[in-house]
CSV table of C-alpha atoms in Angstrom, one decimal:
chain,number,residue,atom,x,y,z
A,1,UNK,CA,-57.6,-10.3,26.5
A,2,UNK,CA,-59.8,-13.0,25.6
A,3,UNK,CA,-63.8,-12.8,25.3
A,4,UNK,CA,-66.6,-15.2,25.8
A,5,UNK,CA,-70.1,-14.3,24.0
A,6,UNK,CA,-73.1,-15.0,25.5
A,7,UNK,CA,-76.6,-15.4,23.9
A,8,UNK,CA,-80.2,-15.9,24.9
A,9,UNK,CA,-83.3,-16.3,22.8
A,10,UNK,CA,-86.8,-16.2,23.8
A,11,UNK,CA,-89.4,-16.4,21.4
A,12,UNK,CA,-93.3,-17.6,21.4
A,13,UNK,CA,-96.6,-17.1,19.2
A,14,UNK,CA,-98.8,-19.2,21.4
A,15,UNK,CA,-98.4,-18.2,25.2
A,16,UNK,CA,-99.2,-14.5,25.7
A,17,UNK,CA,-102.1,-12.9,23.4
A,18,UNK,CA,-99.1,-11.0,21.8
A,19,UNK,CA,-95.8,-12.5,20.4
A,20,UNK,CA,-93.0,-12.5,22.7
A,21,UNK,CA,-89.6,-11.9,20.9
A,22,UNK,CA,-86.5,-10.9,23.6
A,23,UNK,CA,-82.8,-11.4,22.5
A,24,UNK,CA,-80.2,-10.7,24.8
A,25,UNK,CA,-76.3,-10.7,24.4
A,26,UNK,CA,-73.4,-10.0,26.4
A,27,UNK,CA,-69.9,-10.1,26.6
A,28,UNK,CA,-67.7,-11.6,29.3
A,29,UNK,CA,-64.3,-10.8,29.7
A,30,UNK,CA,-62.0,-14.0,30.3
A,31,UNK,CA,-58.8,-15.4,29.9
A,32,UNK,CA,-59.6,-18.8,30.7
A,33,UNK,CA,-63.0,-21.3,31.2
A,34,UNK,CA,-63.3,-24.8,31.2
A,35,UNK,CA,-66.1,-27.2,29.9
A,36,UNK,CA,-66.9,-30.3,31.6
A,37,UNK,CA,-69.2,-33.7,31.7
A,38,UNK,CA,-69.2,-35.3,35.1
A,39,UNK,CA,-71.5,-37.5,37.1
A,40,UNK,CA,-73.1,-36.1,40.2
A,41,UNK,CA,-71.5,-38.2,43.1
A,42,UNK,CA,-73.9,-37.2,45.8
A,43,UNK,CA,-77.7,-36.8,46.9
A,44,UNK,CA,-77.5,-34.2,49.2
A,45,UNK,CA,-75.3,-31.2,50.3
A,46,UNK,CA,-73.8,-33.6,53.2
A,47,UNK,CA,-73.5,-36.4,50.6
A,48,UNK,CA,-70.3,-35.8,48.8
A,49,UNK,CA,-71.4,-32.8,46.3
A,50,UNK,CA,-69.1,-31.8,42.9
A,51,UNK,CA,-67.9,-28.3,43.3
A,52,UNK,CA,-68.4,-26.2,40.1
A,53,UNK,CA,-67.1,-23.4,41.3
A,54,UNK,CA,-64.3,-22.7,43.9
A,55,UNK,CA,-64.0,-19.7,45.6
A,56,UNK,CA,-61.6,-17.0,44.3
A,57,UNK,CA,-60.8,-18.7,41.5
A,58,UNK,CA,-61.5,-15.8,39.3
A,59,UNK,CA,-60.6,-12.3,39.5
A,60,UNK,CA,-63.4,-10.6,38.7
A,61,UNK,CA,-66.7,-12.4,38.6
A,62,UNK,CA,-67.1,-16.1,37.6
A,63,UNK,CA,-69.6,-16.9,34.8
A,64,UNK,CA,-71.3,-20.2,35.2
A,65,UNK,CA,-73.2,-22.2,32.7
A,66,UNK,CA,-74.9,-25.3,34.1
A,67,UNK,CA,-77.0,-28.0,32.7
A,68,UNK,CA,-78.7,-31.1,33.9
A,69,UNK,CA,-78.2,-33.9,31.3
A,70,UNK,CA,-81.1,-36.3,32.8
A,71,UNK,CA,-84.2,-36.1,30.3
A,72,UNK,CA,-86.4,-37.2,33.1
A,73,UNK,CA,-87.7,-33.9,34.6
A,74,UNK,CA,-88.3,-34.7,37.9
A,75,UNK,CA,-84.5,-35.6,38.4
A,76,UNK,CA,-82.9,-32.4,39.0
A,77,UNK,CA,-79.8,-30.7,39.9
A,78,UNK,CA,-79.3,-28.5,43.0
A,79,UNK,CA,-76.3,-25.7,43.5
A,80,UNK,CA,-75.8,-24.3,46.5
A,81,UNK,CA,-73.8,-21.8,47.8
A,82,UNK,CA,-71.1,-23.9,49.9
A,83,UNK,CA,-69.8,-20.4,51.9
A,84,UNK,CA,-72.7,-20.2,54.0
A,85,UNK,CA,-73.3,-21.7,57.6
A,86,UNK,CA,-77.1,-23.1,55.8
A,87,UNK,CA,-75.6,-23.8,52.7
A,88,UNK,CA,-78.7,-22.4,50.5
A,89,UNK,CA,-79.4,-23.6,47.3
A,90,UNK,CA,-79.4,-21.0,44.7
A,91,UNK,CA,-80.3,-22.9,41.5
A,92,UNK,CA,-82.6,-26.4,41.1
A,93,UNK,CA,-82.5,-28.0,37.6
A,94,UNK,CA,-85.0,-29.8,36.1
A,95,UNK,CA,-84.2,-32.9,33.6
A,96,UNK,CA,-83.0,-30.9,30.3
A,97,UNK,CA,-82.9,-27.6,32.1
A,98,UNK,CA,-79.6,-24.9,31.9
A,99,UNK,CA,-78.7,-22.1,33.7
A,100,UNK,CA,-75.7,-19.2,32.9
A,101,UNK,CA,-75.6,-16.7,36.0
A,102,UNK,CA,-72.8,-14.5,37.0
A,103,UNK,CA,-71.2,-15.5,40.5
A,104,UNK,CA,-69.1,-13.8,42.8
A,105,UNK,CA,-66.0,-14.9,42.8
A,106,UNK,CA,-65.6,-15.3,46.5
A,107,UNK,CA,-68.2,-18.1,46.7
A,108,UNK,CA,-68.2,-21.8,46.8
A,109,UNK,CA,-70.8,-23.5,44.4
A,110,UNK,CA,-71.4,-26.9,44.7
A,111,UNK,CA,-73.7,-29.5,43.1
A,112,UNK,CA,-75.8,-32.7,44.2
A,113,UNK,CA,-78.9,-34.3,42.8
A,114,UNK,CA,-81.6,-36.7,43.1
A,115,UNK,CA,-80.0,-39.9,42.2
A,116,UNK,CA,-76.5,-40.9,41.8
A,117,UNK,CA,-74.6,-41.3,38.4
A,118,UNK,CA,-76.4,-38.2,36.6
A,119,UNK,CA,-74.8,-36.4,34.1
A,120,UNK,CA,-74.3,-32.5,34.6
A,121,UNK,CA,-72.8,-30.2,31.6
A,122,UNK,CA,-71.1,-26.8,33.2
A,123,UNK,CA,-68.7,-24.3,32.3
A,124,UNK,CA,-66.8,-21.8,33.9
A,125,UNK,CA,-65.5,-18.4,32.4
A,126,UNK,CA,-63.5,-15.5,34.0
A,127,UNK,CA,-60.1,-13.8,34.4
A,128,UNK,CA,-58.2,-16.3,36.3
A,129,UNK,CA,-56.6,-16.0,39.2
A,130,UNK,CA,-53.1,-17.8,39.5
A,131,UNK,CA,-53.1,-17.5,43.1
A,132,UNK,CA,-55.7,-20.4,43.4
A,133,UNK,CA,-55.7,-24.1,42.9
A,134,UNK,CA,-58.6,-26.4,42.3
A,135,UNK,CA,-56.7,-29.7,44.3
């Protein structure tokens, strides 16, 4: 069995009257993931959407890192849950902003955002699940 090792680092001086210092790591079992570079294709959740993440398509959990690749800030990404009847958006991306959540593996995440043609980083880790296809 195959891992994946996850770390976070938050550190300032200058926001709180104290230092700050947190470090996190974790763990994630997987025995496959994939990293990709893609355009977003549409500009809303009825507009043609990339999926990220499809449904069952892990065992266990999914783990999914996400990051909008537009330096402008006010150009963002938007996942949303695709599973639902109101589809809700469960993560909005700024311009230079990432995300790495844990997500069920029997939900559908999909992506759009505010203009056409920008580029969004993600990754998916997990134990896969033979039984599903991404086609």
């Amino acid at each position: 069995m195959a891992t994946v090792r996850a770390t976070l680092s938050l550190s300032t001086t200058t926001v709180m009257p104290t230092p700050v210092n947190i470090g996190v790591n974790m763990v994630v079992r997987a025995d496959s993931g994939s990293v990709q570079r893609v355009k977003i294709l549409g500009t809303s959740a009825a507009s043609n959407p990339i999926t990220v993440y499809k449904a069952s398509d892990k065992l266990e959990n999914a783990y999914l890192y996400i990051r909008n690749l537009t330096q402008e800030k006010e150009k963002y990404i938007y996942v949303f849950a695709d599973t639902t009847t109101d589809d809700p958006e469960v993560i909005k991306l700024g311009g230079g902003e990432f995300a790495f959540l844990p997500v069920q593996n029997d939900q559908t995440l999909k992506a759009y955002g505010t203009d056409v043609d920008q580029m969004v980083e993600y990754a998916v880790f997990g134990l896969d699940s033979s039984a599903v296809t991404l086609s």
